[in-house]
mmCIF file of C-alpha atoms in Angstrom:
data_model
loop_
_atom_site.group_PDB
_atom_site.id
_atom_site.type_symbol
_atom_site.label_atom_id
_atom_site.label_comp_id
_atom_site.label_asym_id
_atom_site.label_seq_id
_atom_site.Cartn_x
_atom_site.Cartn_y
_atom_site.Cartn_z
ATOM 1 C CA UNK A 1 -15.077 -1.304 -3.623
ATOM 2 C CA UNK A 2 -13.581 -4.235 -2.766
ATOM 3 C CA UNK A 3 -9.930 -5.340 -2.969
ATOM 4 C CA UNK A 4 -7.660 -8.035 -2.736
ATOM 5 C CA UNK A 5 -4.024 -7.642 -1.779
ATOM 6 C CA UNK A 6 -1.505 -10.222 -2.260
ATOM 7 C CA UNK A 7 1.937 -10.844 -2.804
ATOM 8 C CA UNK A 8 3.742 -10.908 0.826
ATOM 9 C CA UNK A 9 5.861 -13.638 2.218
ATOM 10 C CA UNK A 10 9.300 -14.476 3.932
ATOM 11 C CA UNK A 11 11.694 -12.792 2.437
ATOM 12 C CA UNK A 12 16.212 -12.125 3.557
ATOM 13 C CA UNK A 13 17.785 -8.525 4.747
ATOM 14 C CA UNK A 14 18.021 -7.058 1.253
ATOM 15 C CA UNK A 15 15.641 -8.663 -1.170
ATOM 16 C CA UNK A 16 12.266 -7.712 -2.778
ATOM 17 C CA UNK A 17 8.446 -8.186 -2.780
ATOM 18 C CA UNK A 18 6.123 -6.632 -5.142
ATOM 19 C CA UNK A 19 2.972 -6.096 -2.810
ATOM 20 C CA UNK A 20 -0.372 -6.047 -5.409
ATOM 21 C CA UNK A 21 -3.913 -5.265 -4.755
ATOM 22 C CA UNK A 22 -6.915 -6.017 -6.997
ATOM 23 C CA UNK A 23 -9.843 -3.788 -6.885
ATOM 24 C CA UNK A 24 -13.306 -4.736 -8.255
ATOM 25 C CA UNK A 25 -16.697 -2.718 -8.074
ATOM 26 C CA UNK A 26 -14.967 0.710 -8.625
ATOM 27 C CA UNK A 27 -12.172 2.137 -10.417
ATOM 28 C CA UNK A 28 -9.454 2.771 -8.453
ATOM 29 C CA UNK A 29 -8.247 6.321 -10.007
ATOM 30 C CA UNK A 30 -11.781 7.851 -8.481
ATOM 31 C CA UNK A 31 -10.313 7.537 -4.633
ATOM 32 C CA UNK A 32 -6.876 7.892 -2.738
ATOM 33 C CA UNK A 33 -5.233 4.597 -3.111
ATOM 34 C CA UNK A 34 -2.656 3.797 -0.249
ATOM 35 C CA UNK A 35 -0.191 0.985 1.261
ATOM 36 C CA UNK A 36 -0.702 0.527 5.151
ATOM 37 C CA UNK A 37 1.126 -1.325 7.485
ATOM 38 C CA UNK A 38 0.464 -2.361 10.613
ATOM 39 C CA UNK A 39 3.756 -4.187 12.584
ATOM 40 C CA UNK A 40 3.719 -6.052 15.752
ATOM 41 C CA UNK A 41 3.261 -4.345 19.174
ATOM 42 C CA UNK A 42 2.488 -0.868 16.670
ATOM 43 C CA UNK A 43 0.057 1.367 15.203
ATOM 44 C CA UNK A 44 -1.314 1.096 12.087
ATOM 45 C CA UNK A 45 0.567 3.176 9.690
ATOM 46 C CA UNK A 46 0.705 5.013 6.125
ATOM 47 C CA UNK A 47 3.635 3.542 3.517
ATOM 48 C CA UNK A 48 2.686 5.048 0.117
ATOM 49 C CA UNK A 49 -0.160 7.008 -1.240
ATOM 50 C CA UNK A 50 -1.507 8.010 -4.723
ATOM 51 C CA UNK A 51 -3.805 10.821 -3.966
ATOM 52 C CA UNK A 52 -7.248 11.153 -6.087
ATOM 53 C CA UNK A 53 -7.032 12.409 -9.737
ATOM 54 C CA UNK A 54 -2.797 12.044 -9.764
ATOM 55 C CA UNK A 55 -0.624 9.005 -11.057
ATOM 56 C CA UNK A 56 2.789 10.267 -8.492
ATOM 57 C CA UNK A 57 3.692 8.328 -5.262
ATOM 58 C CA UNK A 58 3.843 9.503 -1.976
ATOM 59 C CA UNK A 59 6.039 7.783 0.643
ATOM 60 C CA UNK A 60 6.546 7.675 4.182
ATOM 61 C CA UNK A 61 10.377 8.662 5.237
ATOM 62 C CA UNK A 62 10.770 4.721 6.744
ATOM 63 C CA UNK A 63 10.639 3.518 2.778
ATOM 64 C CA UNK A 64 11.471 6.419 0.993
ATOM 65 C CA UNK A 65 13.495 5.528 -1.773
ATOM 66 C CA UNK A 66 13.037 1.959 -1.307
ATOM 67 C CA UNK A 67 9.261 0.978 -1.972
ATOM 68 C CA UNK A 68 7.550 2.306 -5.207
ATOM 69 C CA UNK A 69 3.812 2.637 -5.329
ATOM 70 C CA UNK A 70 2.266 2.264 -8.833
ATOM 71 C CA UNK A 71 -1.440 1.274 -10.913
ATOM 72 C CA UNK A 72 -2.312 -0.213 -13.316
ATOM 73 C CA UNK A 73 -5.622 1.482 -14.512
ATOM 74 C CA UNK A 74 -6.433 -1.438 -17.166
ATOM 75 C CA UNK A 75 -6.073 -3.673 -14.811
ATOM 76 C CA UNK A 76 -7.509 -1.694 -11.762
ATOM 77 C CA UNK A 77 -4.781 -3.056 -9.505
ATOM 78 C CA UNK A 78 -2.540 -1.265 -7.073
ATOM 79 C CA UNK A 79 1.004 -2.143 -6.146
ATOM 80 C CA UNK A 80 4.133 -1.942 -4.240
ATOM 81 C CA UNK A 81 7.192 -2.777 -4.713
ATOM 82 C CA UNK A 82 9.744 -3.101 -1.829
ATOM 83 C CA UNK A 83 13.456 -3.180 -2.463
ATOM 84 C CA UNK A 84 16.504 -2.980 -0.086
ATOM 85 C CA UNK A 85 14.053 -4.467 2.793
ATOM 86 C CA UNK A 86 14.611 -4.592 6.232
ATOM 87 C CA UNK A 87 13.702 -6.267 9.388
ATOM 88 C CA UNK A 88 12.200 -3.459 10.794
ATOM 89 C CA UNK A 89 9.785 -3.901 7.525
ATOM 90 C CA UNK A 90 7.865 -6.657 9.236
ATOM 91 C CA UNK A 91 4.393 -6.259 9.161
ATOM 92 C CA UNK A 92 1.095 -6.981 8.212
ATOM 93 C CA UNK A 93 0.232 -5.151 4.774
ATOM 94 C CA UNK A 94 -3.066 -3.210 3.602
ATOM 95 C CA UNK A 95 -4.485 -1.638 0.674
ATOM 96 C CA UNK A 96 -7.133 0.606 1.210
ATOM 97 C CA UNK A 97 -9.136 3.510 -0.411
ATOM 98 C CA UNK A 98 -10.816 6.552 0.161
ATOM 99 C CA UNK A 99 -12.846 8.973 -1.649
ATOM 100 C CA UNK A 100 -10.873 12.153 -0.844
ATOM 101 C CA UNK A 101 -8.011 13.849 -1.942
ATOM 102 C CA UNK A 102 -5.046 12.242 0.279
ATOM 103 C CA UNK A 103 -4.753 9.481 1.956
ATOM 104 C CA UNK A 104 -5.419 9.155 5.703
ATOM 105 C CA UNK A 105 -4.664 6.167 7.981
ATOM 106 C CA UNK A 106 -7.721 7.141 10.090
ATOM 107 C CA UNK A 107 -10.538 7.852 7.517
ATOM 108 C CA UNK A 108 -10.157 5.035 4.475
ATOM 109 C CA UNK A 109 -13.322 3.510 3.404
ATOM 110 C CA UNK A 110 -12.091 0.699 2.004
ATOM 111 C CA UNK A 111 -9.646 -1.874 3.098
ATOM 112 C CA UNK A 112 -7.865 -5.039 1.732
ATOM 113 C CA UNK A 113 -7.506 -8.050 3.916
ATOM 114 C CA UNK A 114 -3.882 -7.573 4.128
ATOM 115 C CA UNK A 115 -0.737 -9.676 3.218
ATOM 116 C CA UNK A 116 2.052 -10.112 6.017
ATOM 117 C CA UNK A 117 5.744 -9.378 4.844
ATOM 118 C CA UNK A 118 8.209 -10.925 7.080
ATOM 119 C CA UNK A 119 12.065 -9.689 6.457
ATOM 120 C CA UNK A 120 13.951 -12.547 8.338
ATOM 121 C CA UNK A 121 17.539 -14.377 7.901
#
């Protein structure tokens, strides 16, 4: 599988990106399909998550109610979209897959080349 995230950018306190990733070789409803981060000075860490065989959204507390993860299965793309963003939501972001159930920061097979986000006045 091999996918292609895009979408990031500079962007004020408060506004919105919508994050998307384009898969090819693979359909992306056969794996896990997750959002990663990875900010400054930090671990790399899990945002969002569709777990294999389901169409819900799983989110990390930090973005809870702010970022929605969603696919397109006709398109075979994955995205996010990030409202009410912060500075603390700086980072470089990933797409990545795995064939398993859930998604797991430490076991994805695949990964996007990533897209940095900067939230910035």
């Amino acid at each position: 599988v091999q996918l292609q995230a895009s979408g990031g950018g500079l962007v004020q306190p408060g506004g919105s990106l919508n994050l998307s990733c384009t898969a090819s070789g693979r359909s992306l409803r056969g794996y896990a399909n997750g959002w990663f981060r990875r900010a400054p000075g930090k671990e790399r860490e899990g945002v969002a998550c569709i777990p294999m065989n389901d169409e819900r959204g799983y989110y990390a507390d930090s973005v809870k109610g702010r970022f929605t993860i969603s696919r397109d299965n006709a398109r075979n793309t994955l995205y996010l979209q990030m409202n009410s963003l912060k500075p603390e939501d700086t980072a470089q972001y990933y797409c990545a897959v795995r064939f398993g159930r859930l998604c797991d920061v430490k076991n994805m097979e695949y990964w996007g080349m990533g897209t940095q986000v900067t939230v910035s006045s």
